[in-house]
Amino acid sequence: MYYLLFYDYVENAVERRAPFREEHLRVAGEALERGELLMGGAFAEPVDGAALLFRADGPSVVEAFVRRDPYVTNGVVTRWRIRPWTVVVGGASGP
């Protein structure tokens, strides 16, 4: 099953996230290596949030990522939410 993780950021997120960026990317890289995180990135113009795509058996995998993410634990993320996502075109959706 696929899950989308949405983040809402604080004002001046680019500056505020800078001290935590390396650790955030490390945590994301580990999830990527495990095959849980497929892709992710910040929204642009304005940089006011992000979306990350996970493939997992349940939302607990995504929740565990959130608990470890320094953007969340250090207040760069003001709100987050997880949505199950049904893929109907592309990816592993089939014909």
PDB file of C-alpha atoms in Angstrom:
ATOM      1  CA  MET A   1       0.000   0.000   0.000  1.00  0.00           C
ATOM      2  CA  TYR A   2       1.133   3.537  -0.681  1.00  0.00           C
ATOM      3  CA  TYR A   3       0.983   6.390   1.808  1.00  0.00           C
ATOM      4  CA  LEU A   4       1.504  10.099   1.316  1.00  0.00           C
ATOM      5  CA  LEU A   5       2.963  12.078   4.188  1.00  0.00           C
ATOM      6  CA  PHE A   6       2.174  15.784   4.037  1.00  0.00           C
ATOM      7  CA  TYR A   7       4.099  18.375   6.034  1.00  0.00           C
ATOM      8  CA  ASP A   8       3.173  21.996   6.689  1.00  0.00           C
ATOM      9  CA  TYR A   9       6.182  24.202   7.452  1.00  0.00           C
ATOM     10  CA  VAL A  10       6.774  27.234   9.641  1.00  0.00           C
ATOM     11  CA  GLU A  11       7.380  30.654   8.076  1.00  0.00           C
ATOM     12  CA  ASN A  12      10.961  31.036   6.801  1.00  0.00           C
ATOM     13  CA  ALA A  13      11.243  27.254   6.565  1.00  0.00           C
ATOM     14  CA  VAL A  14      14.335  27.318   4.344  1.00  0.00           C
ATOM     15  CA  GLU A  15      16.304  29.183   6.992  1.00  0.00           C
ATOM     16  CA  ARG A  16      14.733  27.365   9.934  1.00  0.00           C
ATOM     17  CA  ARG A  17      15.395  23.892   8.534  1.00  0.00           C
ATOM     18  CA  ALA A  18      19.068  24.541   7.702  1.00  0.00           C
ATOM     19  CA  PRO A  19      20.540  23.320  11.042  1.00  0.00           C
ATOM     20  CA  PHE A  20      18.541  20.074  10.784  1.00  0.00           C
ATOM     21  CA  ARG A  21      18.803  19.388   7.047  1.00  0.00           C
ATOM     22  CA  GLU A  22      21.732  16.967   7.130  1.00  0.00           C
ATOM     23  CA  GLU A  23      20.101  14.794   9.806  1.00  0.00           C
ATOM     24  CA  HIS A  24      16.713  14.971   8.044  1.00  0.00           C
ATOM     25  CA  LEU A  25      18.326  13.757   4.812  1.00  0.00           C
ATOM     26  CA  ARG A  26      20.112  10.968   6.698  1.00  0.00           C
ATOM     27  CA  VAL A  27      16.839   9.722   8.216  1.00  0.00           C
ATOM     28  CA  ALA A  28      15.150   9.958   4.807  1.00  0.00           C
ATOM     29  CA  GLY A  29      18.066   8.137   3.161  1.00  0.00           C
ATOM     30  CA  GLU A  30      17.778   5.266   5.632  1.00  0.00           C
ATOM     31  CA  ALA A  31      14.045   4.942   4.871  1.00  0.00           C
ATOM     32  CA  LEU A  32      14.863   5.020   1.163  1.00  0.00           C
ATOM     33  CA  GLU A  33      17.455   2.244   1.554  1.00  0.00           C
ATOM     34  CA  ARG A  34      14.911   0.094   3.401  1.00  0.00           C
ATOM     35  CA  GLY A  35      12.476   0.554   0.497  1.00  0.00           C
ATOM     36  CA  GLU A  36       9.901   2.375   2.646  1.00  0.00           C
ATOM     37  CA  LEU A  37      10.365   5.881   1.268  1.00  0.00           C
ATOM     38  CA  LEU A  38      10.081   6.104  -2.510  1.00  0.00           C
ATOM     39  CA  MET A  39      10.474   9.857  -2.998  1.00  0.00           C
ATOM     40  CA  GLY A  40       9.927  13.126  -1.219  1.00  0.00           C
ATOM     41  CA  GLY A  41      10.535  16.812  -1.438  1.00  0.00           C
ATOM     42  CA  ALA A  42       9.474  20.288  -0.454  1.00  0.00           C
ATOM     43  CA  PHE A  43       6.883  22.329  -2.281  1.00  0.00           C
ATOM     44  CA  ALA A  44       8.305  25.302  -4.177  1.00  0.00           C
ATOM     45  CA  GLU A  45       7.216  28.908  -4.593  1.00  0.00           C
ATOM     46  CA  PRO A  46       6.494  29.137  -1.714  1.00  0.00           C
ATOM     47  CA  VAL A  47       8.390  26.555   0.341  1.00  0.00           C
ATOM     48  CA  ASP A  48       5.535  26.018   2.789  1.00  0.00           C
ATOM     49  CA  GLY A  49       5.376  22.254   3.066  1.00  0.00           C
ATOM     50  CA  ALA A  50       6.437  18.918   1.632  1.00  0.00           C
ATOM     51  CA  ALA A  51       5.130  15.567   0.443  1.00  0.00           C
ATOM     52  CA  LEU A  52       6.784  12.180   0.875  1.00  0.00           C
ATOM     53  CA  LEU A  53       5.641   8.952  -0.765  1.00  0.00           C
ATOM     54  CA  PHE A  54       5.973   5.695   1.171  1.00  0.00           C
ATOM     55  CA  ARG A  55       5.249   2.068   0.334  1.00  0.00           C
ATOM     56  CA  ALA A  56       4.491   0.058   3.472  1.00  0.00           C
ATOM     57  CA  ASP A  57       2.180  -2.545   4.990  1.00  0.00           C
ATOM     58  CA  GLY A  58       0.614   0.082   7.233  1.00  0.00           C
ATOM     59  CA  PRO A  59       0.825   3.684   8.404  1.00  0.00           C
ATOM     60  CA  SER A  60       2.960   2.752  11.424  1.00  0.00           C
ATOM     61  CA  VAL A  61       6.046   2.798   9.185  1.00  0.00           C
ATOM     62  CA  VAL A  62       5.289   6.398   8.215  1.00  0.00           C
ATOM     63  CA  GLU A  63       4.517   7.339  11.810  1.00  0.00           C
ATOM     64  CA  ALA A  64       7.901   5.943  12.882  1.00  0.00           C
ATOM     65  CA  PHE A  65       9.590   8.125  10.261  1.00  0.00           C
ATOM     66  CA  VAL A  66       7.765  11.202  11.562  1.00  0.00           C
ATOM     67  CA  ARG A  67       8.840  10.483  15.150  1.00  0.00           C
ATOM     68  CA  ARG A  68      12.518  10.396  14.041  1.00  0.00           C
ATOM     69  CA  ASP A  69      12.451  13.325  11.612  1.00  0.00           C
ATOM     70  CA  PRO A  70      14.352  16.322  13.028  1.00  0.00           C
ATOM     71  CA  TYR A  71      12.139  18.687  11.034  1.00  0.00           C
ATOM     72  CA  VAL A  72       9.235  17.477  13.174  1.00  0.00           C
ATOM     73  CA  THR A  73      11.072  17.177  16.499  1.00  0.00           C
ATOM     74  CA  ASN A  74      12.593  20.662  16.119  1.00  0.00           C
ATOM     75  CA  GLY A  75       9.437  22.513  15.103  1.00  0.00           C
ATOM     76  CA  VAL A  76      10.087  23.108  11.390  1.00  0.00           C
ATOM     77  CA  VAL A  77       6.945  21.080  10.676  1.00  0.00           C
ATOM     78  CA  THR A  78       3.841  22.675  12.181  1.00  0.00           C
ATOM     79  CA  ARG A  79       1.409  19.967  11.083  1.00  0.00           C
ATOM     80  CA  TRP A  80       1.640  16.563   9.428  1.00  0.00           C
ATOM     81  CA  ARG A  81      -0.845  14.066   8.119  1.00  0.00           C
ATOM     82  CA  ILE A  82      -0.738  10.637   6.502  1.00  0.00           C
ATOM     83  CA  ARG A  83      -3.096   9.640   3.712  1.00  0.00           C
ATOM     84  CA  PRO A  84      -3.445   6.178   2.155  1.00  0.00           C
ATOM     85  CA  TRP A  85      -3.052   6.529  -1.590  1.00  0.00           C
ATOM     86  CA  THR A  86      -4.566   4.260  -4.221  1.00  0.00           C
ATOM     87  CA  VAL A  87      -2.460   4.368  -7.376  1.00  0.00           C
ATOM     88  CA  VAL A  88      -4.482   3.793 -10.560  1.00  0.00           C
ATOM     89  CA  VAL A  89      -2.030   4.907 -13.250  1.00  0.00           C
ATOM     90  CA  GLY A  90       1.710   4.227 -13.361  1.00  0.00           C
ATOM     91  CA  GLY A  91       3.931   2.726 -10.722  1.00  0.00           C
ATOM     92  CA  ALA A  92       2.948  -0.744  -9.542  1.00  0.00           C
ATOM     93  CA  SER A  93      -0.735  -0.261 -10.365  1.00  0.00           C
ATOM     94  CA  GLY A  94      -0.688  -2.792 -13.197  1.00  0.00           C
ATOM     95  CA  PRO A  95      -2.248  -2.424 -16.664  1.00  0.00           C
TER      96      PRO A  95
END
